Coordinates of C-alpha atoms in Angstrom, one line a residue:
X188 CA 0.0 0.0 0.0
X189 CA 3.1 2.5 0.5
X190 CA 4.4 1.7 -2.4
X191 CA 1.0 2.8 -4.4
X192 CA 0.4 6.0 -2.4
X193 CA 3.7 7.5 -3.3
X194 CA 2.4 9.5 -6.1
X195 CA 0.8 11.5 -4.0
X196 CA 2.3 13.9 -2.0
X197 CA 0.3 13.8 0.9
X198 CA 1.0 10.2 1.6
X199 CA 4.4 9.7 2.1
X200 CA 6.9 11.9 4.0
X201 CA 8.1 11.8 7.7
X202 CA 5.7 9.5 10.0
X203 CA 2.8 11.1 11.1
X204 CA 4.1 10.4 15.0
X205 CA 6.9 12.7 14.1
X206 CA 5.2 15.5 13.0
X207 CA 2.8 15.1 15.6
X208 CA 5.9 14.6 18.2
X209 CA 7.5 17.9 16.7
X210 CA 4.1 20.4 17.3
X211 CA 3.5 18.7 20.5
X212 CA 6.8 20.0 21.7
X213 CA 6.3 23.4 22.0
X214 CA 3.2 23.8 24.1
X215 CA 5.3 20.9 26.5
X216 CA 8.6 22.8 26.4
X217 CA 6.7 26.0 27.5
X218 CA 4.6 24.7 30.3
X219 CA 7.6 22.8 31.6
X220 CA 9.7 26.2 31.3
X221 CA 7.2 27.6 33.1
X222 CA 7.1 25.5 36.0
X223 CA 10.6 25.1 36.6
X224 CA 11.0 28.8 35.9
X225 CA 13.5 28.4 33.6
X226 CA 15.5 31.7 33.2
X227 CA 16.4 31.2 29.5
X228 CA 12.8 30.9 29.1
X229 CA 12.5 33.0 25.6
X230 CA 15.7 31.2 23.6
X231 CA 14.6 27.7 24.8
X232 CA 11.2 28.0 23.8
X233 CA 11.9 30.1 20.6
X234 CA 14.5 27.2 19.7
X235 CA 12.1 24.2 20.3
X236 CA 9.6 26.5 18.0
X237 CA 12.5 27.0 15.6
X238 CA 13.3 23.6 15.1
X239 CA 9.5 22.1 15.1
X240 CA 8.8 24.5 12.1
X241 CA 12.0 23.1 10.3
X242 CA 10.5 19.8 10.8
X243 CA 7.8 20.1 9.7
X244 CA 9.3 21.7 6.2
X245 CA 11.5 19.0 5.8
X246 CA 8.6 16.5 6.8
X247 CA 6.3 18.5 3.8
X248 CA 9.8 18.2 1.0
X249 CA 10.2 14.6 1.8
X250 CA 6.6 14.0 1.1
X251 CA 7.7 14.7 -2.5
X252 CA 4.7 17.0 -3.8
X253 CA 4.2 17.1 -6.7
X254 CA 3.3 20.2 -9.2
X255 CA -0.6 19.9 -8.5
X256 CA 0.1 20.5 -5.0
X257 CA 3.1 22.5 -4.8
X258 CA 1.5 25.3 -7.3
X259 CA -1.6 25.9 -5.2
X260 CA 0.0 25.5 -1.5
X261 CA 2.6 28.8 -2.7
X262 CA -0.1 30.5 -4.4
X263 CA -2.1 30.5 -1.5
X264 CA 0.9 31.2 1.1
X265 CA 1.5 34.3 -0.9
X266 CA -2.5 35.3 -1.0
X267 CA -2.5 35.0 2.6
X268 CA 1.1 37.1 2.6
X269 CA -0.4 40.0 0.8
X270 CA -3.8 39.8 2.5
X271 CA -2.6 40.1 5.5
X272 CA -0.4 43.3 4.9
X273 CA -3.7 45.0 3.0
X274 CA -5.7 44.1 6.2
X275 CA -3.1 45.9 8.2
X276 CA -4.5 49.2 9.1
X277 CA -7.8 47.2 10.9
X278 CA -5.9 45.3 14.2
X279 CA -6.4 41.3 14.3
X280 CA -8.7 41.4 10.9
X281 CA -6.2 39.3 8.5
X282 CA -7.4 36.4 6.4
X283 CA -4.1 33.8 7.1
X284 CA -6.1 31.6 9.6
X285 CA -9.1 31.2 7.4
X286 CA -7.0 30.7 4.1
X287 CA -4.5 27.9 5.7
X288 CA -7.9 26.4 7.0
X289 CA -9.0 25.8 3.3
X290 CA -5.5 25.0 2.0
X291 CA -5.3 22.1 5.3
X292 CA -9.2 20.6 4.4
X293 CA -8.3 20.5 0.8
X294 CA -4.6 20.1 -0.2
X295 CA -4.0 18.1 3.3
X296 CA -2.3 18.8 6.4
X297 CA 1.6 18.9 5.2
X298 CA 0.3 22.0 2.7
X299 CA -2.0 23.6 5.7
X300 CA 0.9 23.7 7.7
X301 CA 3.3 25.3 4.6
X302 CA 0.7 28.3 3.7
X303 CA 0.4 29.4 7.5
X304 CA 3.9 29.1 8.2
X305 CA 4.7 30.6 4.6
X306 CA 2.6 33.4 5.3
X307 CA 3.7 34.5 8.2
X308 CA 7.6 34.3 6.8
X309 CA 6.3 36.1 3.5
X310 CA 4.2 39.1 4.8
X311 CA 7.1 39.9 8.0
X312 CA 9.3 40.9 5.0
X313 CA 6.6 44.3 5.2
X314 CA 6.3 44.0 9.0
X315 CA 9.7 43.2 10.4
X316 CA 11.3 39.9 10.8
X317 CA 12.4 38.9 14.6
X318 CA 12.0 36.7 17.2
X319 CA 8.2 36.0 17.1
X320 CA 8.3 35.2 13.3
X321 CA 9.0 31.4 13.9
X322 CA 6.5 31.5 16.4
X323 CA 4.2 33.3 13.8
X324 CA 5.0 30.5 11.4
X325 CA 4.3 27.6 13.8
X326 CA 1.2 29.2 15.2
X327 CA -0.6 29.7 11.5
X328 CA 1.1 26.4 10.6
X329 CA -0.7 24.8 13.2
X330 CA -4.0 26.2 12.4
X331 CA -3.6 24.8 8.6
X332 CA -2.0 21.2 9.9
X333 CA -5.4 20.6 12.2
X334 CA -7.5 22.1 9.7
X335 CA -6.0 19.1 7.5
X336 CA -6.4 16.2 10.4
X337 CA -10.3 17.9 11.2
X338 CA -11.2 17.6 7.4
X339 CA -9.3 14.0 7.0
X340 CA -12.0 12.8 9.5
X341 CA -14.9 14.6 7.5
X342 CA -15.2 17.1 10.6
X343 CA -15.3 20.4 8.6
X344 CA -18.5 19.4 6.4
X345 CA -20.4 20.7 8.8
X346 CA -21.0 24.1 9.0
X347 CA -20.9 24.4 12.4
X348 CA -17.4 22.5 13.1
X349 CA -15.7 24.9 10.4
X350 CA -16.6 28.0 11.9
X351 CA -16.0 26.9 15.3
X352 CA -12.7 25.7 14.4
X353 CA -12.5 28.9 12.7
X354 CA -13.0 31.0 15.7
X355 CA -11.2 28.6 17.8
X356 CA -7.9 29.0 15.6
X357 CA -7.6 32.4 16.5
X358 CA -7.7 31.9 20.4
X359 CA -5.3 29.2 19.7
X360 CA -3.0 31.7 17.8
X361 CA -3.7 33.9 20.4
X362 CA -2.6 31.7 23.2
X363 CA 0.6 30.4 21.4
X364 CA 2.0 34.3 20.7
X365 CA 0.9 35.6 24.2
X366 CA 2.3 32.4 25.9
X367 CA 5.2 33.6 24.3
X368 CA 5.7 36.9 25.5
X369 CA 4.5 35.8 29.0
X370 CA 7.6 33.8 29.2
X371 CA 10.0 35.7 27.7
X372 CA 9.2 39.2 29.1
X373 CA 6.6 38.8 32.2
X374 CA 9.2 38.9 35.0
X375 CA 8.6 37.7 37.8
X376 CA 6.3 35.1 36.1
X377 CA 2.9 35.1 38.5
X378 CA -0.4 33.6 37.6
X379 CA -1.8 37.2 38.3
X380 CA 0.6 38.7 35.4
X381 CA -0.2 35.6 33.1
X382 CA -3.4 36.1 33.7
X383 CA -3.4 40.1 32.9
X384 CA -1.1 39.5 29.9
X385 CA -4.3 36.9 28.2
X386 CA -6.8 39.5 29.5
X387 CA -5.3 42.4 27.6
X388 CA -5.1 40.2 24.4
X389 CA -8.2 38.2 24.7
X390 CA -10.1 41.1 22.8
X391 CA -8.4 41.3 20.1
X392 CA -8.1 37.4 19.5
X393 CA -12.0 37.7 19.6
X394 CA -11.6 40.1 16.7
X395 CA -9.2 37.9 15.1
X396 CA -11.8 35.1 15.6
X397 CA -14.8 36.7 14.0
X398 CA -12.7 37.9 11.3
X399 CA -11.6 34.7 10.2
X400 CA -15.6 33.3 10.4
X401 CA -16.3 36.3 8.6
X402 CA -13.6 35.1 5.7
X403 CA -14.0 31.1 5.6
X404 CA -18.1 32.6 5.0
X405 CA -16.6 34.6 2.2
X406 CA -13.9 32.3 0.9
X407 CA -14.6 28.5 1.7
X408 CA -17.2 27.4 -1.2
X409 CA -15.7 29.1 -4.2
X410 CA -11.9 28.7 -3.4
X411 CA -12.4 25.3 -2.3
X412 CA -13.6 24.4 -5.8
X413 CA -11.5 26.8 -7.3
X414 CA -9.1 24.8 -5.8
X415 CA -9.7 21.5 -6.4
X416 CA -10.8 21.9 -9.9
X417 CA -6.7 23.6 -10.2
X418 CA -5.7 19.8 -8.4
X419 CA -8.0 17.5 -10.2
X420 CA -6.7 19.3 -13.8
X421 CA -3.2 18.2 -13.0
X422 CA -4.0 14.6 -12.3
X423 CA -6.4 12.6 -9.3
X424 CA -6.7 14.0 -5.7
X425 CA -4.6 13.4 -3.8
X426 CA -7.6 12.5 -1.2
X427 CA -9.1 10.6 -3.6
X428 CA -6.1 8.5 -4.6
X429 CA -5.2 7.4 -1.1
X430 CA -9.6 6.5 -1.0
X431 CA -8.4 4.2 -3.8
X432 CA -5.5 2.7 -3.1
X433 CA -7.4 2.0 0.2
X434 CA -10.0 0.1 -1.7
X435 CA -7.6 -1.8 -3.8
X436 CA -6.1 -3.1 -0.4
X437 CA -8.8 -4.1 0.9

């Protein structure tokens, strides 16, 4: 069966317990930080986060995509690039979650993960690299990777899942980035400072939440068949080819 589902470039690539292994470690690495108090907090974390995105590239180049995928994954990285710097003057309204959402539920997860992290990279050229851009890349990677697992098990076919995981994406980029700067520059670290770091951002990752419902309503249906109409010209889906091969295994 591996053997068949190497033409596409979802199926093959790192094992999934890698990737998995490598996204888990940075939520772990910063609670553990945390609760050891760890004073080089900020360049542990950032490195875990460093090397976890450069994972999960290599994990996406070793899966071999081919031109079907490749072409729409950096087309939509650098829609998302530019949208977010013409969304720019309006705070937390930018389209990157809900765009890596549709590239995740149709390209697959590897590609989800590539146009958030590629987006963030690609549109920090405008606002400034630094030290948050891997954790900008990981955080909208993550939103795109999940987007890809929630859609493998037919999750975001219903409404309601999408746009909850829509809105849900942004708190989670929210929680990753402020997590961030609570351990790299709340000092001494307290629950009360945690606390009022969250609370100053929680409204605008609200915002960011019902702006990225507000643009999976806009974009979902007509990209998404935009989309695979671009894959299926250039050969099968990849989705449907593994649903094959499947088939012809059993």
């Amino acid at each position: 069966m591996a053997r068949r589902m190497r033409g596409s470039g979802e199926a093959v690539g790192l094992p999934v317990v890698v990737e998995v292994l490598a996204l888990v470690a940075v939520p772990v690495s910063m609670a553990v930080c945390a609760v050891l108090d760890v004073e080089a907090t900020a360049v542990l974390t950032l490195l875990v986060t460093t090397l976890a995105v450069l994972l999960m590239f290599a994990s996406y180049e070793a899966s071999r995509p081919t031109l079907r995928q490749l072409m729409p994954t950096v087309v939509l990285g650098s829609v998302a690039a530019v949208g977010r710097v013409l969304f720019a003057p309006i705070p937390d309204v930018k389209p990157v979650s809900a765009i890596a959402i549709v590239a995740g539920s149709v390209l697959g997860r590897r590609s989800g993960f590539m146009v958030g992290a590629l987006a963030a990279l690609a549109s920090n050229v405008f606002f400034g690299q630094g030290a948050w851009t891997p954790w900008q890349m990981y955080a909208w990677g993550l939103v795109g990777y999940l987007a890809g697992v929630l859609s493998d098990h037919g999750a975001l076919r219903r409404g309601w899942v999408l746009y909850a995981y829509g809105f849900a994406s942004a708190l989670l980029y929210g929680l990753l980035l402020n997590g961030w700067y609570c351990l790299g520059f709340v000092r001494p670290l307290t629950w009360q400072g945690v606390l009022l770091a969250y609370g100053a951002g929680l409204p605008l990752d609200v915002v960011h939440g019902v702006a990225t419902v507000a643009f999976l309503v806009a974009i979902w249906v007509p990209w998404r068949r935009s989309i695979q109409r671009v894959v299926a010209k250039y050969g099968l889906d990849p989705r449907e080819r593994r649903a094959s091969s499947a088939e012809g295994e059993g």
